[in-house]
Coordinates of C-alpha atoms in Angstrom, one line a residue:
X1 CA 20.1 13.6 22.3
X2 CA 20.4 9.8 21.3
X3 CA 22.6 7.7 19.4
X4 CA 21.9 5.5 16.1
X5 CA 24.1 3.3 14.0
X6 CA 23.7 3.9 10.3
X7 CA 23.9 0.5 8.3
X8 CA 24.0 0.4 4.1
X9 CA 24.2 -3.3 3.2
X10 CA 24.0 -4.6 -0.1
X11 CA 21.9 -7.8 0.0
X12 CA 18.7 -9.2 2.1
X13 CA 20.7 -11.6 4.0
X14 CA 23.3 -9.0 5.1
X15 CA 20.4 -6.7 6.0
X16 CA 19.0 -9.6 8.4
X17 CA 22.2 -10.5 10.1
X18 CA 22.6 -6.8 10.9
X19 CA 19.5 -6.4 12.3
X20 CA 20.0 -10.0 14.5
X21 CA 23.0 -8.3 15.7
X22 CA 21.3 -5.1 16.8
X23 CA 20.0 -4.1 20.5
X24 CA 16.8 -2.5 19.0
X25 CA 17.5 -2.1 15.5
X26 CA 14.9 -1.1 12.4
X27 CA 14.6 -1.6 8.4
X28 CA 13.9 1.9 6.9
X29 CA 12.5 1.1 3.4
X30 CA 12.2 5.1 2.2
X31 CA 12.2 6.5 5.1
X32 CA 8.4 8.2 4.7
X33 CA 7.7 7.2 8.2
X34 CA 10.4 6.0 10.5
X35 CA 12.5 9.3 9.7
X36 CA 9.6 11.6 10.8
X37 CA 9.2 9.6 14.0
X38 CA 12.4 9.2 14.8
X39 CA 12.5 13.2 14.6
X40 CA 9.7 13.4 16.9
X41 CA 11.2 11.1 19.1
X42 CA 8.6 8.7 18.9
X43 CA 11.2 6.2 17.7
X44 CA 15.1 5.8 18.5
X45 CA 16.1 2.9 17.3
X46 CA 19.9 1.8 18.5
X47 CA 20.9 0.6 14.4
X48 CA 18.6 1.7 11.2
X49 CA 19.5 -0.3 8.5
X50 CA 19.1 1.0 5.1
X51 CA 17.5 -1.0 2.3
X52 CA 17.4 1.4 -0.6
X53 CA 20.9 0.5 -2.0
X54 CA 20.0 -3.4 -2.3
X55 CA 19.9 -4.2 -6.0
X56 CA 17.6 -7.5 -5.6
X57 CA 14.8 -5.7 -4.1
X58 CA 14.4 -3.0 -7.2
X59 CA 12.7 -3.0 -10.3
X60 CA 9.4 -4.1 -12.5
X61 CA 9.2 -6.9 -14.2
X62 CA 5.9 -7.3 -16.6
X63 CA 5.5 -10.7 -18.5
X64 CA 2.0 -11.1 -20.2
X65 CA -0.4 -10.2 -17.6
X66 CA 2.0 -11.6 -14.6
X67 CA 3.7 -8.8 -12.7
X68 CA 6.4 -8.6 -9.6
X69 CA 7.8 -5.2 -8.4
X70 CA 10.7 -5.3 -6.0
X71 CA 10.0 -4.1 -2.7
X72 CA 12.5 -1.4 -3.2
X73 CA 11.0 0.0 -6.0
X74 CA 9.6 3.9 -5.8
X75 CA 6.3 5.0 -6.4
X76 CA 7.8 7.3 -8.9
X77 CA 8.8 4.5 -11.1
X78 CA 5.7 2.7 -10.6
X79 CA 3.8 5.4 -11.9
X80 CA 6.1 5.7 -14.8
X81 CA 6.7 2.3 -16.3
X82 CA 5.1 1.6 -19.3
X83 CA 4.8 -2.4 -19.1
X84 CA 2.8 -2.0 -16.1
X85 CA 0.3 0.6 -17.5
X86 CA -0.3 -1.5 -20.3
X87 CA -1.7 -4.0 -18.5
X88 CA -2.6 -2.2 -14.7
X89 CA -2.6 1.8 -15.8
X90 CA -4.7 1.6 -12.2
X91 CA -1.7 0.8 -10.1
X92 CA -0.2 3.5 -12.0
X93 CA -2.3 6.2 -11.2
X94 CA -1.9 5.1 -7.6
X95 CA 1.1 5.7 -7.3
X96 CA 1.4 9.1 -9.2
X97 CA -1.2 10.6 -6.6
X98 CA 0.6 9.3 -3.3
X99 CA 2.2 12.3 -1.5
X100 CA 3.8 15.1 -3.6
X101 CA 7.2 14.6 -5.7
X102 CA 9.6 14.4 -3.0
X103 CA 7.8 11.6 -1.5
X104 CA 7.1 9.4 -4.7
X105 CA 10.5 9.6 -5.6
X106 CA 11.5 8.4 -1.8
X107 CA 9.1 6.4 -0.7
X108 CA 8.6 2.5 -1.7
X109 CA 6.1 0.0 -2.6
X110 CA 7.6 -2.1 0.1
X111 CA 8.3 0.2 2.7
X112 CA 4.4 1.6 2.1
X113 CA 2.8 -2.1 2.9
X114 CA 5.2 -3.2 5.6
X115 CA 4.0 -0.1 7.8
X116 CA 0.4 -0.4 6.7
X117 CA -0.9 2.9 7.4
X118 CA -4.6 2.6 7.6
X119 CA -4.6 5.8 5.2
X120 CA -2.0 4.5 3.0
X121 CA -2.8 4.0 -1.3
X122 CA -1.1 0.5 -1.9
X123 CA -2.5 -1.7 0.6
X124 CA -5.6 -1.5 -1.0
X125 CA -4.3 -2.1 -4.4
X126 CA -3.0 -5.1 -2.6
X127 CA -5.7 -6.6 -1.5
X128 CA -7.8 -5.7 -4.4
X129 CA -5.6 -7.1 -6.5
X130 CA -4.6 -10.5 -4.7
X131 CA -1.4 -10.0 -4.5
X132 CA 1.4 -12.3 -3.4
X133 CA 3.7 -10.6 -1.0
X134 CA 7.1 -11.7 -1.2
X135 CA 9.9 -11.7 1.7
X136 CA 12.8 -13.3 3.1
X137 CA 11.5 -16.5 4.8
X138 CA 7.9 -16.8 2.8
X139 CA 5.2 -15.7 0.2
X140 CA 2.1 -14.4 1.7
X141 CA -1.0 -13.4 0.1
X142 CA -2.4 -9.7 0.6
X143 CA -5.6 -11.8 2.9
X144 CA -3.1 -13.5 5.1
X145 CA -0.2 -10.0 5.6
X146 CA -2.8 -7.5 6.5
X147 CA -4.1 -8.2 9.9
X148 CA -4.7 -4.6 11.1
X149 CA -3.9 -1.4 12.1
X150 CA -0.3 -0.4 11.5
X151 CA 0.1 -4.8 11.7
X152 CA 1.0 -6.8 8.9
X153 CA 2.2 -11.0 9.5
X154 CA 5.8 -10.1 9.2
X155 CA 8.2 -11.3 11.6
X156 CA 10.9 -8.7 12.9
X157 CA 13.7 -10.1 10.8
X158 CA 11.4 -10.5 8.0
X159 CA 11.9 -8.3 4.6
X160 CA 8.9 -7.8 1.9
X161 CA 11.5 -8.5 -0.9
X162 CA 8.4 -8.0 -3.9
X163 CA 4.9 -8.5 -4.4
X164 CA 3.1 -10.0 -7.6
X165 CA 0.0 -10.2 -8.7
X166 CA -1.9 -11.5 -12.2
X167 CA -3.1 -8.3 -14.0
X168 CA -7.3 -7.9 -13.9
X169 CA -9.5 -7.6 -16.5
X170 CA -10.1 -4.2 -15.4
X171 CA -9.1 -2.6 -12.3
X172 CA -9.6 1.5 -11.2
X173 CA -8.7 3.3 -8.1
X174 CA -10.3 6.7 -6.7
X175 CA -9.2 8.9 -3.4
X176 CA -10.4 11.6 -1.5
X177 CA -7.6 12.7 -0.2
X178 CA -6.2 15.2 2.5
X179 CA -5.6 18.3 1.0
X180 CA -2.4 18.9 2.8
X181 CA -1.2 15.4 3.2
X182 CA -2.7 13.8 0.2
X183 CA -3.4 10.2 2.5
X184 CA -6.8 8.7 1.8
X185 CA -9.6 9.9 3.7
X186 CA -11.2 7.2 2.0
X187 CA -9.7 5.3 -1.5
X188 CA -11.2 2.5 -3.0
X189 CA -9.4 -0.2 -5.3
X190 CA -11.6 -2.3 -7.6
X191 CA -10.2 -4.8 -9.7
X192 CA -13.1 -7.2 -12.2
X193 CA -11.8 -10.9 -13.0
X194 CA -13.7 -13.7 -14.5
X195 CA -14.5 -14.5 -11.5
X196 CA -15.5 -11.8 -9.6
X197 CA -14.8 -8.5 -8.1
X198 CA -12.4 -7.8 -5.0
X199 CA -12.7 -4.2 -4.1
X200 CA -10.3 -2.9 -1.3
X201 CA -11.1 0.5 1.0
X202 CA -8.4 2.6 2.8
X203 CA -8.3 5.5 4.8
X204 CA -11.9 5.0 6.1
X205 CA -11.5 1.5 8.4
X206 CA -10.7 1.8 12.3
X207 CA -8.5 -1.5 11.5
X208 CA -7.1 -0.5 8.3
X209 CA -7.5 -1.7 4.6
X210 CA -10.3 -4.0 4.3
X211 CA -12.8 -5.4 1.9
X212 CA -16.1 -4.3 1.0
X213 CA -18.3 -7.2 0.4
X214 CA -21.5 -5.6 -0.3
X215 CA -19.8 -3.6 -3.3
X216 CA -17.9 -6.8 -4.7
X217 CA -20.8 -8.7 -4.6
X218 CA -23.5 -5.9 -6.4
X219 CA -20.4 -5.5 -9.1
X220 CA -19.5 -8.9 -9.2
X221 CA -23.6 -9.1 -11.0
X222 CA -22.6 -5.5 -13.0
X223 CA -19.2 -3.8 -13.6
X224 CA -21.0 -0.5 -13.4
X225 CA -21.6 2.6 -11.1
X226 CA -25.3 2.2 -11.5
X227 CA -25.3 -0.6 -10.5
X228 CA -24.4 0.8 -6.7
X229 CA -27.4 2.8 -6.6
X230 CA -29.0 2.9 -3.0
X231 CA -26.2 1.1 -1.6
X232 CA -25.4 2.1 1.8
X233 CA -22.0 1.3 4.0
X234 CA -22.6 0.6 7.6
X235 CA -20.7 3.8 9.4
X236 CA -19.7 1.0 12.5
X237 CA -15.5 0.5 12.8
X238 CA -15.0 3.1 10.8
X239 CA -13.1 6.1 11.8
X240 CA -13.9 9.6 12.6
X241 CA -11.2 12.3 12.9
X242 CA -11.1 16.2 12.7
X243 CA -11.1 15.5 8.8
X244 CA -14.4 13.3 8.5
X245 CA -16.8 11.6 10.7
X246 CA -17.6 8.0 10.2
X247 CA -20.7 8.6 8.3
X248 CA -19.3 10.7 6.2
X249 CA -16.6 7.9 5.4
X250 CA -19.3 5.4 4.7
X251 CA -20.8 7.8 2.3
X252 CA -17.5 8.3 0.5
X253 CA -16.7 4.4 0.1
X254 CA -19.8 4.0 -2.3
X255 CA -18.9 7.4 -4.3
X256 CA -15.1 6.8 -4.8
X257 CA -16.2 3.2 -5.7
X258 CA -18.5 4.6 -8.4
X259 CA -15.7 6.7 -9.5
X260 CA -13.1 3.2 -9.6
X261 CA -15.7 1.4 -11.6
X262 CA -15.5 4.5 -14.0
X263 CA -11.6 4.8 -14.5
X264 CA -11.7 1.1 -15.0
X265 CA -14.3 1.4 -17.6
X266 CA -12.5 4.1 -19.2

């Protein structure tokens, strides 16, 4: 058996000082993750200090095409509000196809980046998207807080408080996920701007989310699935598990990319 200190405070800074005045203390955002391993005993931290009840990190705010969600906010409601699917429906969908109901009506936007499970849906929305990510100390974009498996440029007392990003022209997102699980064996974010294409792959890299070049740059010329015709991924850093080799991966980030391009095209 082990000990932990249960914390509930109702704003960022107080959520900070607790966890300065903690031996070995830990944010839980939803809880997706640090409950499970703290259940395994993978994790037993002396303090967990709960964000969910802080009112500044919730909610959606939509204003034209400019968006910010609070780090707090659910997948749930970002797969339900209305303002953001008139200008992002992509994000939307995300969201509505990340776990099953239990976990999109516990689990958080900011909670899902900060851990940055390599086969997690919003990082690659993210990075697709150029987002801004938001904490306590500093705004970072999606390029600079991603650095790689399970890492992300936060400090220990830092807090992703929101992330914002300018809406796309078009933007689509397609998964294959785990049947059981319903992670990303490989999901693909595309999002088409004036000035190009940024497209984002999860689930597949052996350092988590990254960008596939090759694919921004052949869509960047055409905003079609044609146009990805004979295009092959390199199978190299990419991972292979008991649910698909590498090769297989690399096979599926030019199929669900196809299939972004399409839901963006409507």
């Amino acid at each position: 058996m082990y000990q932990t200190t249960y914390h509930r405070p109702s704003s960022v800074a107080e959520a900070v000082r607790m966890l300065g005045e903690a031996a070995d203390g830990k944010f839980l955002g939803g809880g997706q993750t640090l409950i499970p391993t703290m259940k395994q005993r993978l994790a037993a931290p002396s303090d967990v200090i709960d964000l969910r009840h802080i009112a500044e990190l919730k909610g959606i705010t939509v204003s034209g095409r400019d968006v910010r969600i609070g780090a707090g906010t659910t997948h749930e409601e970002v797969a339900n509000h209305s303002g953001l699917a008139a200008v992002c429906p992509a994000i939307c969908y995300l969201a509505g196809h990340i776990g099953d109901p239990h976990v999109r009506h516990m689990g958080t936007i900011g909670g899902s980046i900060s851990n940055n499970d390599p086969a997690a849906d919003y990082p690659s929305a993210m990075l697709a998207l150029n987002a801004m990510i938001h904490t306590s100390k500093r705004a970072l974009s999606a390029d600079e807080f991603f650095t790689g498996l399970f890492g992300t440029a936060l400090d220990e007392d830092e807090i992703v408080t929101a992330v914002s990003f300018t809406a796309p022209e078009k933007a689509g997102y397609a998964k294959f996920p785990n049947p059981a699980s319903r992670y990303a064996l490989t999901g693909v974010f595309v999002a088409k701007r004036p000035e190009g294409v940024r497209v984002a792959v999860t689930g597949a890299g052996e350092d988590g989310v990254f960008r596939a070049t090759a694919i921004e740059n052949a869509l960047s010329r055409s905003f079609e699935p044609s146009v990805l015709d004979g295009i092959a991924m390199s199978a190299d850093g990419l991972m292979s598990d008991i649910h698909a080799s590498a090769e297989y991966r690399a096979n599926l980030i030019v199929v669900m990319a196809k299939r972004a391009v399409q839901a963006a095209n409507g």
